[in-house]
Amino acid sequence: MPVISIFFNLKIMMFWNDHAPPHFHAAYVGQDDDTIIDIRTLAVLAQGNLKRRAIELILDWAELHREDLLVNWELARQGKPLNSIEPLE
């Protein structure tokens, strides 16, 4: 699964040609137990092992980059390379 951003030991990923609704996956670097977040609503669709503070950071980042995430979602649906998105600083 392509990693589109990494920050604070968190990786943000998106599958190619994944199922609706538009979403992304987040996990700690080096771990595979991912959390799934809806891009449009920022709702947590599936809870992995992320701590609450990590999810808050990811949601802050996603709110700032929602349009970039939606662009990547469309690229992924078309099987095209995804864009990197700036990390949260």
Backbone atoms as SQL, in Angstrom:
CREATE TABLE atoms (id INTEGER PRIMARY KEY, chain TEXT, resi INTEGER, resn TEXT, atom TEXT, x REAL, y REAL, z REAL);
INSERT INTO atoms VALUES
  (1, 'A', 1, 'MET', 'N', 0.863, -1.167, 0.000),
  (2, 'A', 1, 'MET', 'CA', 0.000, 0.000, 0.000),
  (3, 'A', 1, 'MET', 'C', 0.909, 1.230, 0.000),
  (4, 'A', 2, 'PRO', 'N', 0.694, 2.158, -0.914),
  (5, 'A', 2, 'PRO', 'CA', 1.545, 3.353, -0.975),
  (6, 'A', 2, 'PRO', 'C', 1.407, 4.237, 0.272),
  (7, 'A', 3, 'VAL', 'N', 2.553, 4.662, 0.787),
  (8, 'A', 3, 'VAL', 'CA', 2.595, 5.615, 1.894),
  (9, 'A', 3, 'VAL', 'C', 2.624, 7.008, 1.282),
  (10, 'A', 4, 'ILE', 'N', 1.678, 7.864, 1.691),
  (11, 'A', 4, 'ILE', 'CA', 1.600, 9.201, 1.106),
  (12, 'A', 4, 'ILE', 'C', 2.111, 10.289, 2.042),
  (13, 'A', 5, 'SER', 'N', 2.280, 9.960, 3.329),
  (14, 'A', 5, 'SER', 'CA', 2.836, 10.929, 4.269),
  (15, 'A', 5, 'SER', 'C', 3.314, 10.191, 5.523),
  (16, 'A', 6, 'ILE', 'N', 4.342, 10.740, 6.143),
  (17, 'A', 6, 'ILE', 'CA', 4.847, 10.219, 7.407),
  (18, 'A', 6, 'ILE', 'C', 5.145, 11.397, 8.321),
  (19, 'A', 7, 'PHE', 'N', 4.658, 11.332, 9.553),
  (20, 'A', 7, 'PHE', 'CA', 4.945, 12.359, 10.549),
  (21, 'A', 7, 'PHE', 'C', 4.717, 11.786, 11.946),
  (22, 'A', 8, 'PHE', 'N', 5.528, 12.231, 12.893),
  (23, 'A', 8, 'PHE', 'CA', 5.405, 11.819, 14.301),
  (24, 'A', 8, 'PHE', 'C', 5.262, 10.300, 14.468),
  (25, 'A', 9, 'ASN', 'N', 6.074, 9.530, 13.720),
  (26, 'A', 9, 'ASN', 'CA', 6.058, 8.065, 13.772),
  (27, 'A', 9, 'ASN', 'C', 4.726, 7.476, 13.311),
  (28, 'A', 10, 'LEU', 'N', 3.992, 8.231, 12.490),
  (29, 'A', 10, 'LEU', 'CA', 2.723, 7.784, 11.924),
  (30, 'A', 10, 'LEU', 'C', 2.849, 7.752, 10.411),
  (31, 'A', 11, 'LYS', 'N', 2.302, 6.731, 9.791),
  (32, 'A', 11, 'LYS', 'CA', 2.305, 6.669, 8.331),
  (33, 'A', 11, 'LYS', 'C', 0.864, 6.705, 7.834),
  (34, 'A', 12, 'ILE', 'N', 0.679, 7.444, 6.746),
  (35, 'A', 12, 'ILE', 'CA', -0.628, 7.581, 6.109),
  (36, 'A', 12, 'ILE', 'C', -0.538, 6.874, 4.765),
  (37, 'A', 13, 'MET', 'N', -1.500, 5.991, 4.504),
  (38, 'A', 13, 'MET', 'CA', -1.455, 5.147, 3.313),
  (39, 'A', 13, 'MET', 'C', -2.805, 5.164, 2.598),
  (40, 'A', 14, 'MET', 'N', -2.752, 4.785, 1.315),
  (41, 'A', 14, 'MET', 'CA', -3.981, 4.678, 0.533),
  (42, 'A', 14, 'MET', 'C', -3.806, 3.540, -0.474),
  (43, 'A', 15, 'PHE', 'N', -4.800, 2.654, -0.533),
  (44, 'A', 15, 'PHE', 'CA', -4.783, 1.563, -1.500),
  (45, 'A', 15, 'PHE', 'C', -5.135, 2.075, -2.887),
  (46, 'A', 16, 'TRP', 'N', -4.665, 1.369, -3.916),
  (47, 'A', 16, 'TRP', 'CA', -5.128, 1.634, -5.274),
  (48, 'A', 16, 'TRP', 'C', -6.452, 0.920, -5.468),
  (49, 'A', 17, 'ASN', 'N', -7.371, 1.614, -6.114),
  (50, 'A', 17, 'ASN', 'CA', -8.674, 1.041, -6.481),
  (51, 'A', 17, 'ASN', 'C', -9.399, 0.438, -5.274),
  (52, 'A', 18, 'ASP', 'N', -9.392, 1.149, -4.166),
  (53, 'A', 18, 'ASP', 'CA', -10.046, 0.691, -2.934),
  (54, 'A', 18, 'ASP', 'C', -11.550, 0.947, -3.006),
  (55, 'A', 19, 'HIS', 'N', -12.278, 0.389, -2.085),
  (56, 'A', 19, 'HIS', 'CA', -13.737, 0.499, -2.025),
  (57, 'A', 19, 'HIS', 'C', -14.166, 1.851, -1.440),
  (58, 'A', 20, 'ALA', 'N', -15.401, 2.243, -1.747),
  (59, 'A', 20, 'ALA', 'CA', -15.972, 3.470, -1.189),
  (60, 'A', 20, 'ALA', 'C', -16.327, 3.218, 0.273),
  (61, 'A', 21, 'PRO', 'N', -16.474, 4.240, 1.079),
  (62, 'A', 21, 'PRO', 'CA', -16.314, 5.666, 0.794),
  (63, 'A', 21, 'PRO', 'C', -14.836, 6.034, 0.711),
  (64, 'A', 22, 'PRO', 'N', -14.543, 7.223, 0.155),
  (65, 'A', 22, 'PRO', 'CA', -13.150, 7.671, 0.099),
  (66, 'A', 22, 'PRO', 'C', -12.539, 7.678, 1.501),
  (67, 'A', 23, 'HIS', 'N', -11.410, 7.011, 1.652),
  (68, 'A', 23, 'HIS', 'CA', -10.797, 6.883, 2.971),
  (69, 'A', 23, 'HIS', 'C', -9.294, 6.679, 2.838),
  (70, 'A', 24, 'PHE', 'N', -8.615, 6.763, 3.965),
  (71, 'A', 24, 'PHE', 'CA', -7.189, 6.453, 4.009),
  (72, 'A', 24, 'PHE', 'C', -6.919, 5.617, 5.244),
  (73, 'A', 25, 'HIS', 'N', -5.744, 5.024, 5.265),
  (74, 'A', 25, 'HIS', 'CA', -5.322, 4.167, 6.367),
  (75, 'A', 25, 'HIS', 'C', -4.189, 4.861, 7.113),
  (76, 'A', 26, 'ALA', 'N', -4.139, 4.686, 8.414),
  (77, 'A', 26, 'ALA', 'CA', -3.079, 5.266, 9.236),
  (78, 'A', 26, 'ALA', 'C', -2.610, 4.216, 10.240),
  (79, 'A', 27, 'ALA', 'N', -1.292, 4.210, 10.481),
  (80, 'A', 27, 'ALA', 'CA', -0.721, 3.262, 11.440),
  (81, 'A', 27, 'ALA', 'C', 0.600, 3.818, 11.943),
  (82, 'A', 28, 'TYR', 'N', 1.074, 3.260, 13.027),
  (83, 'A', 28, 'TYR', 'CA', 2.413, 3.601, 13.482),
  (84, 'A', 28, 'TYR', 'C', 3.411, 3.017, 12.486),
  (85, 'A', 29, 'VAL', 'N', 4.513, 3.725, 12.237),
  (86, 'A', 29, 'VAL', 'CA', 5.571, 3.228, 11.366),
  (87, 'A', 29, 'VAL', 'C', 6.047, 1.892, 11.931),
  (88, 'A', 30, 'GLY', 'N', 6.185, 0.910, 11.070),
  (89, 'A', 30, 'GLY', 'CA', 6.649, -0.406, 11.480),
  (90, 'A', 30, 'GLY', 'C', 5.549, -1.334, 11.951),
  (91, 'A', 31, 'GLN', 'N', 4.303, -0.861, 11.943),
  (92, 'A', 31, 'GLN', 'CA', 3.181, -1.706, 12.348),
  (93, 'A', 31, 'GLN', 'C', 2.150, -1.756, 11.225),
  (94, 'A', 32, 'ASP', 'N', 1.366, -2.797, 11.219),
  (95, 'A', 32, 'ASP', 'CA', 0.367, -2.984, 10.163),
  (96, 'A', 32, 'ASP', 'C', -1.073, -2.870, 10.638),
  (97, 'A', 33, 'ASP', 'N', -1.299, -2.778, 11.934),
  (98, 'A', 33, 'ASP', 'CA', -2.658, -2.679, 12.472),
  (99, 'A', 33, 'ASP', 'C', -3.159, -1.265, 12.240),
  (100, 'A', 34, 'ASP', 'N', -3.845, -1.054, 11.124),
  (101, 'A', 34, 'ASP', 'CA', -4.184, 0.311, 10.726),
  (102, 'A', 34, 'ASP', 'C', -5.593, 0.732, 11.112),
  (103, 'A', 35, 'THR', 'N', -5.723, 2.048, 11.224),
  (104, 'A', 35, 'THR', 'CA', -6.990, 2.721, 11.467),
  (105, 'A', 35, 'THR', 'C', -7.450, 3.274, 10.123),
  (106, 'A', 36, 'ILE', 'N', -8.739, 3.204, 9.850),
  (107, 'A', 36, 'ILE', 'CA', -9.281, 3.691, 8.578),
  (108, 'A', 36, 'ILE', 'C', -10.137, 4.917, 8.859),
  (109, 'A', 37, 'ILE', 'N', -9.890, 5.987, 8.079),
  (110, 'A', 37, 'ILE', 'CA', -10.575, 7.264, 8.302),
  (111, 'A', 37, 'ILE', 'C', -11.226, 7.740, 7.011),
  (112, 'A', 38, 'ASP', 'N', -12.490, 8.107, 7.100),
  (113, 'A', 38, 'ASP', 'CA', -13.254, 8.660, 5.976),
  (114, 'A', 38, 'ASP', 'C', -12.710, 10.052, 5.655),
  (115, 'A', 39, 'ILE', 'N', -12.398, 10.303, 4.402),
  (116, 'A', 39, 'ILE', 'CA', -11.823, 11.593, 4.005),
  (117, 'A', 39, 'ILE', 'C', -12.846, 12.711, 4.131),
  (118, 'A', 40, 'ARG', 'N', -14.063, 12.463, 3.718),
  (119, 'A', 40, 'ARG', 'CA', -15.065, 13.546, 3.696),
  (120, 'A', 40, 'ARG', 'C', -15.551, 13.935, 5.083),
  (121, 'A', 41, 'THR', 'N', -15.802, 12.954, 5.934),
  (122, 'A', 41, 'THR', 'CA', -16.370, 13.252, 7.247),
  (123, 'A', 41, 'THR', 'C', -15.341, 13.229, 8.376),
  (124, 'A', 42, 'LEU', 'N', -14.177, 12.664, 8.104),
  (125, 'A', 42, 'LEU', 'CA', -13.114, 12.455, 9.097),
  (126, 'A', 42, 'LEU', 'C', -13.567, 11.535, 10.230),
  (127, 'A', 43, 'ALA', 'N', -14.539, 10.704, 9.937),
  (128, 'A', 43, 'ALA', 'CA', -14.984, 9.695, 10.910),
  (129, 'A', 43, 'ALA', 'C', -14.026, 8.513, 10.882),
  (130, 'A', 44, 'VAL', 'N', -13.786, 7.937, 12.048),
  (131, 'A', 44, 'VAL', 'CA', -12.976, 6.728, 12.131),
  (132, 'A', 44, 'VAL', 'C', -13.879, 5.551, 11.756),
  (133, 'A', 45, 'LEU', 'N', -13.543, 4.889, 10.657),
  (134, 'A', 45, 'LEU', 'CA', -14.358, 3.780, 10.160),
  (135, 'A', 45, 'LEU', 'C', -13.950, 2.450, 10.775),
  (136, 'A', 46, 'ALA', 'N', -12.673, 2.305, 11.088),
  (137, 'A', 46, 'ALA', 'CA', -12.172, 1.085, 11.734),
  (138, 'A', 46, 'ALA', 'C', -11.017, 1.489, 12.632),
  (139, 'A', 47, 'GLN', 'N', -11.089, 1.069, 13.855),
  (140, 'A', 47, 'GLN', 'CA', -10.082, 1.438, 14.848),
  (141, 'A', 47, 'GLN', 'C', -8.966, 0.403, 14.879),
  (142, 'A', 48, 'GLY', 'N', -7.752, 0.862, 14.668),
  (143, 'A', 48, 'GLY', 'CA', -6.586, -0.001, 14.834),
  (144, 'A', 48, 'GLY', 'C', -6.052, 0.175, 16.239),
  (145, 'A', 49, 'ASN', 'N', -4.731, 0.150, 16.385),
  (146, 'A', 49, 'ASN', 'CA', -4.147, 0.278, 17.721),
  (147, 'A', 49, 'ASN', 'C', -3.614, 1.678, 18.014),
  (148, 'A', 50, 'LEU', 'N', -4.025, 2.678, 17.239),
  (149, 'A', 50, 'LEU', 'CA', -3.560, 4.047, 17.473),
  (150, 'A', 50, 'LEU', 'C', -4.142, 4.613, 18.765),
  (151, 'A', 51, 'LYS', 'N', -3.319, 5.323, 19.469),
  (152, 'A', 51, 'LYS', 'CA', -3.784, 6.012, 20.677),
  (153, 'A', 51, 'LYS', 'C', -4.602, 7.235, 20.282),
  (154, 'A', 52, 'ARG', 'N', -5.425, 7.701, 21.206),
  (155, 'A', 52, 'ARG', 'CA', -6.309, 8.842, 20.935),
  (156, 'A', 52, 'ARG', 'C', -5.543, 10.066, 20.443),
  (157, 'A', 53, 'ARG', 'N', -4.397, 10.376, 21.056),
  (158, 'A', 53, 'ARG', 'CA', -3.611, 11.547, 20.644),
  (159, 'A', 53, 'ARG', 'C', -3.112, 11.390, 19.209),
  (160, 'A', 54, 'ALA', 'N', -2.723, 10.185, 18.819),
  (161, 'A', 54, 'ALA', 'CA', -2.281, 9.944, 17.444),
  (162, 'A', 54, 'ALA', 'C', -3.432, 10.184, 16.468),
  (163, 'A', 55, 'ILE', 'N', -4.607, 9.710, 16.820),
  (164, 'A', 55, 'ILE', 'CA', -5.773, 9.924, 15.948),
  (165, 'A', 55, 'ILE', 'C', -6.088, 11.411, 15.843),
  (166, 'A', 56, 'GLU', 'N', -5.986, 12.144, 16.937),
  (167, 'A', 56, 'GLU', 'CA', -6.222, 13.593, 16.892),
  (168, 'A', 56, 'GLU', 'C', -5.237, 14.278, 15.949),
  (169, 'A', 57, 'LEU', 'N', -3.964, 13.888, 15.989),
  (170, 'A', 57, 'LEU', 'CA', -2.970, 14.470, 15.084),
  (171, 'A', 57, 'LEU', 'C', -3.307, 14.149, 13.634),
  (172, 'A', 58, 'ILE', 'N', -3.697, 12.914, 13.388),
  (173, 'A', 58, 'ILE', 'CA', -4.040, 12.501, 12.027),
  (174, 'A', 58, 'ILE', 'C', -5.262, 13.259, 11.527),
  (175, 'A', 59, 'LEU', 'N', -6.261, 13.438, 12.374),
  (176, 'A', 59, 'LEU', 'CA', -7.460, 14.184, 11.968),
  (177, 'A', 59, 'LEU', 'C', -7.138, 15.648, 11.701),
  (178, 'A', 60, 'ASP', 'N', -6.253, 16.244, 12.504),
  (179, 'A', 60, 'ASP', 'CA', -5.817, 17.624, 12.249),
  (180, 'A', 60, 'ASP', 'C', -5.141, 17.709, 10.883),
  (181, 'A', 61, 'TRP', 'N', -4.252, 16.763, 10.614),
  (182, 'A', 61, 'TRP', 'CA', -3.549, 16.724, 9.333),
  (183, 'A', 61, 'TRP', 'C', -4.546, 16.540, 8.179),
  (184, 'A', 62, 'ALA', 'N', -5.479, 15.606, 8.335),
  (185, 'A', 62, 'ALA', 'CA', -6.448, 15.312, 7.278),
  (186, 'A', 62, 'ALA', 'C', -7.338, 16.515, 6.982),
  (187, 'A', 63, 'GLU', 'N', -7.694, 17.251, 8.014),
  (188, 'A', 63, 'GLU', 'CA', -8.516, 18.446, 7.802),
  (189, 'A', 63, 'GLU', 'C', -7.765, 19.470, 6.955),
  (190, 'A', 64, 'LEU', 'N', -6.475, 19.606, 7.204),
  (191, 'A', 64, 'LEU', 'CA', -5.647, 20.540, 6.424),
  (192, 'A', 64, 'LEU', 'C', -5.446, 20.077, 4.982),
  (193, 'A', 65, 'HIS', 'N', -5.489, 18.775, 4.753),
  (194, 'A', 65, 'HIS', 'CA', -5.141, 18.212, 3.437),
  (195, 'A', 65, 'HIS', 'C', -6.283, 17.423, 2.805),
  (196, 'A', 66, 'ARG', 'N', -7.503, 17.755, 3.158),
  (197, 'A', 66, 'ARG', 'CA', -8.653, 17.007, 2.634),
  (198, 'A', 66, 'ARG', 'C', -8.706, 17.018, 1.107),
  (199, 'A', 67, 'GLU', 'N', -8.466, 18.165, 0.494),
  (200, 'A', 67, 'GLU', 'CA', -8.494, 18.234, -0.976),
  (201, 'A', 67, 'GLU', 'C', -7.392, 17.378, -1.586),
  (202, 'A', 68, 'ASP', 'N', -6.192, 17.418, -1.002),
  (203, 'A', 68, 'ASP', 'CA', -5.091, 16.579, -1.481),
  (204, 'A', 68, 'ASP', 'C', -5.440, 15.096, -1.357),
  (205, 'A', 69, 'LEU', 'N', -6.088, 14.737, -0.269),
  (206, 'A', 69, 'LEU', 'CA', -6.503, 13.346, -0.065),
  (207, 'A', 69, 'LEU', 'C', -7.537, 12.922, -1.100),
  (208, 'A', 70, 'LEU', 'N', -8.474, 13.797, -1.413),
  (209, 'A', 70, 'LEU', 'CA', -9.486, 13.472, -2.423),
  (210, 'A', 70, 'LEU', 'C', -8.859, 13.342, -3.815),
  (211, 'A', 71, 'VAL', 'N', -7.878, 14.176, -4.121),
  (212, 'A', 71, 'VAL', 'CA', -7.151, 14.044, -5.391),
  (213, 'A', 71, 'VAL', 'C', -6.462, 12.684, -5.433),
  (214, 'A', 72, 'ASN', 'N', -5.789, 12.316, -4.357),
  (215, 'A', 72, 'ASN', 'CA', -5.125, 11.011, -4.312),
  (216, 'A', 72, 'ASN', 'C', -6.127, 9.870, -4.422),
  (217, 'A', 73, 'TRP', 'N', -7.296, 10.034, -3.809),
  (218, 'A', 73, 'TRP', 'CA', -8.325, 8.992, -3.905),
  (219, 'A', 73, 'TRP', 'C', -8.689, 8.755, -5.371),
  (220, 'A', 74, 'GLU', 'N', -8.879, 9.840, -6.110),
  (221, 'A', 74, 'GLU', 'CA', -9.224, 9.700, -7.534),
  (222, 'A', 74, 'GLU', 'C', -8.076, 9.074, -8.322),
  (223, 'A', 75, 'LEU', 'N', -6.846, 9.478, -8.025),
  (224, 'A', 75, 'LEU', 'CA', -5.684, 8.864, -8.686),
  (225, 'A', 75, 'LEU', 'C', -5.638, 7.365, -8.379),
  (226, 'A', 76, 'ALA', 'N', -5.864, 7.007, -7.128),
  (227, 'A', 76, 'ALA', 'CA', -5.839, 5.600, -6.731),
  (228, 'A', 76, 'ALA', 'C', -6.927, 4.809, -7.456),
  (229, 'A', 77, 'ARG', 'N', -8.093, 5.378, -7.581),
  (230, 'A', 77, 'ARG', 'CA', -9.197, 4.702, -8.274),
  (231, 'A', 77, 'ARG', 'C', -8.838, 4.432, -9.732),
  (232, 'A', 78, 'GLN', 'N', -7.980, 5.284, -10.303),
  (233, 'A', 78, 'GLN', 'CA', -7.561, 5.125, -11.692),
  (234, 'A', 78, 'GLN', 'C', -6.278, 4.298, -11.820),
  (235, 'A', 79, 'GLY', 'N', -5.735, 3.852, -10.696),
  (236, 'A', 79, 'GLY', 'CA', -4.517, 3.063, -10.717),
  (237, 'A', 79, 'GLY', 'C', -3.267, 3.865, -11.029),
  (238, 'A', 80, 'LYS', 'N', -3.328, 5.167, -10.811),
  (239, 'A', 80, 'LYS', 'CA', -2.193, 6.048, -11.107),
  (240, 'A', 80, 'LYS', 'C', -1.346, 6.276, -9.860),
  (241, 'A', 81, 'PRO', 'N', -0.098, 6.706, -10.041),
  (242, 'A', 81, 'PRO', 'CA', 0.760, 6.997, -8.886),
  (243, 'A', 81, 'PRO', 'C', 0.145, 8.093, -8.008),
  (244, 'A', 82, 'LEU', 'N', 0.328, 7.937, -6.711),
  (245, 'A', 82, 'LEU', 'CA', -0.233, 8.898, -5.756),
  (246, 'A', 82, 'LEU', 'C', 0.775, 9.980, -5.430),
  (247, 'A', 83, 'ASN', 'N', 0.262, 11.133, -5.076),
  (248, 'A', 83, 'ASN', 'CA', 1.105, 12.269, -4.679),
  (249, 'A', 83, 'ASN', 'C', 1.462, 12.162, -3.204),
  (250, 'A', 84, 'SER', 'N', 2.676, 12.562, -2.869),
  (251, 'A', 84, 'SER', 'CA', 3.034, 12.706, -1.460),
  (252, 'A', 84, 'SER', 'C', 2.317, 13.930, -0.917),
  (253, 'A', 85, 'ILE', 'N', 1.975, 13.893, 0.342),
  (254, 'A', 85, 'ILE', 'CA', 1.312, 15.024, 0.988),
  (255, 'A', 85, 'ILE', 'C', 2.191, 15.470, 2.149),
  (256, 'A', 86, 'GLU', 'N', 2.351, 16.774, 2.284),
  (257, 'A', 86, 'GLU', 'CA', 3.206, 17.326, 3.322),
  (258, 'A', 86, 'GLU', 'C', 2.826, 16.793, 4.701),
  (259, 'A', 87, 'PRO', 'N', 3.821, 16.514, 5.522),
  (260, 'A', 87, 'PRO', 'CA', 3.533, 16.016, 6.869),
  (261, 'A', 87, 'PRO', 'C', 3.060, 17.138, 7.785),
  (262, 'A', 88, 'LEU', 'N', 2.511, 16.754, 8.903),
  (263, 'A', 88, 'LEU', 'CA', 2.151, 17.679, 9.954),
  (264, 'A', 88, 'LEU', 'C', 3.430, 18.064, 10.682),
  (265, 'A', 89, 'GLU', 'N', 3.601, 19.337, 10.934),
  (266, 'A', 89, 'GLU', 'CA', 4.820, 19.796, 11.618),
  (267, 'A', 89, 'GLU', 'C', 4.493, 20.460, 12.926);
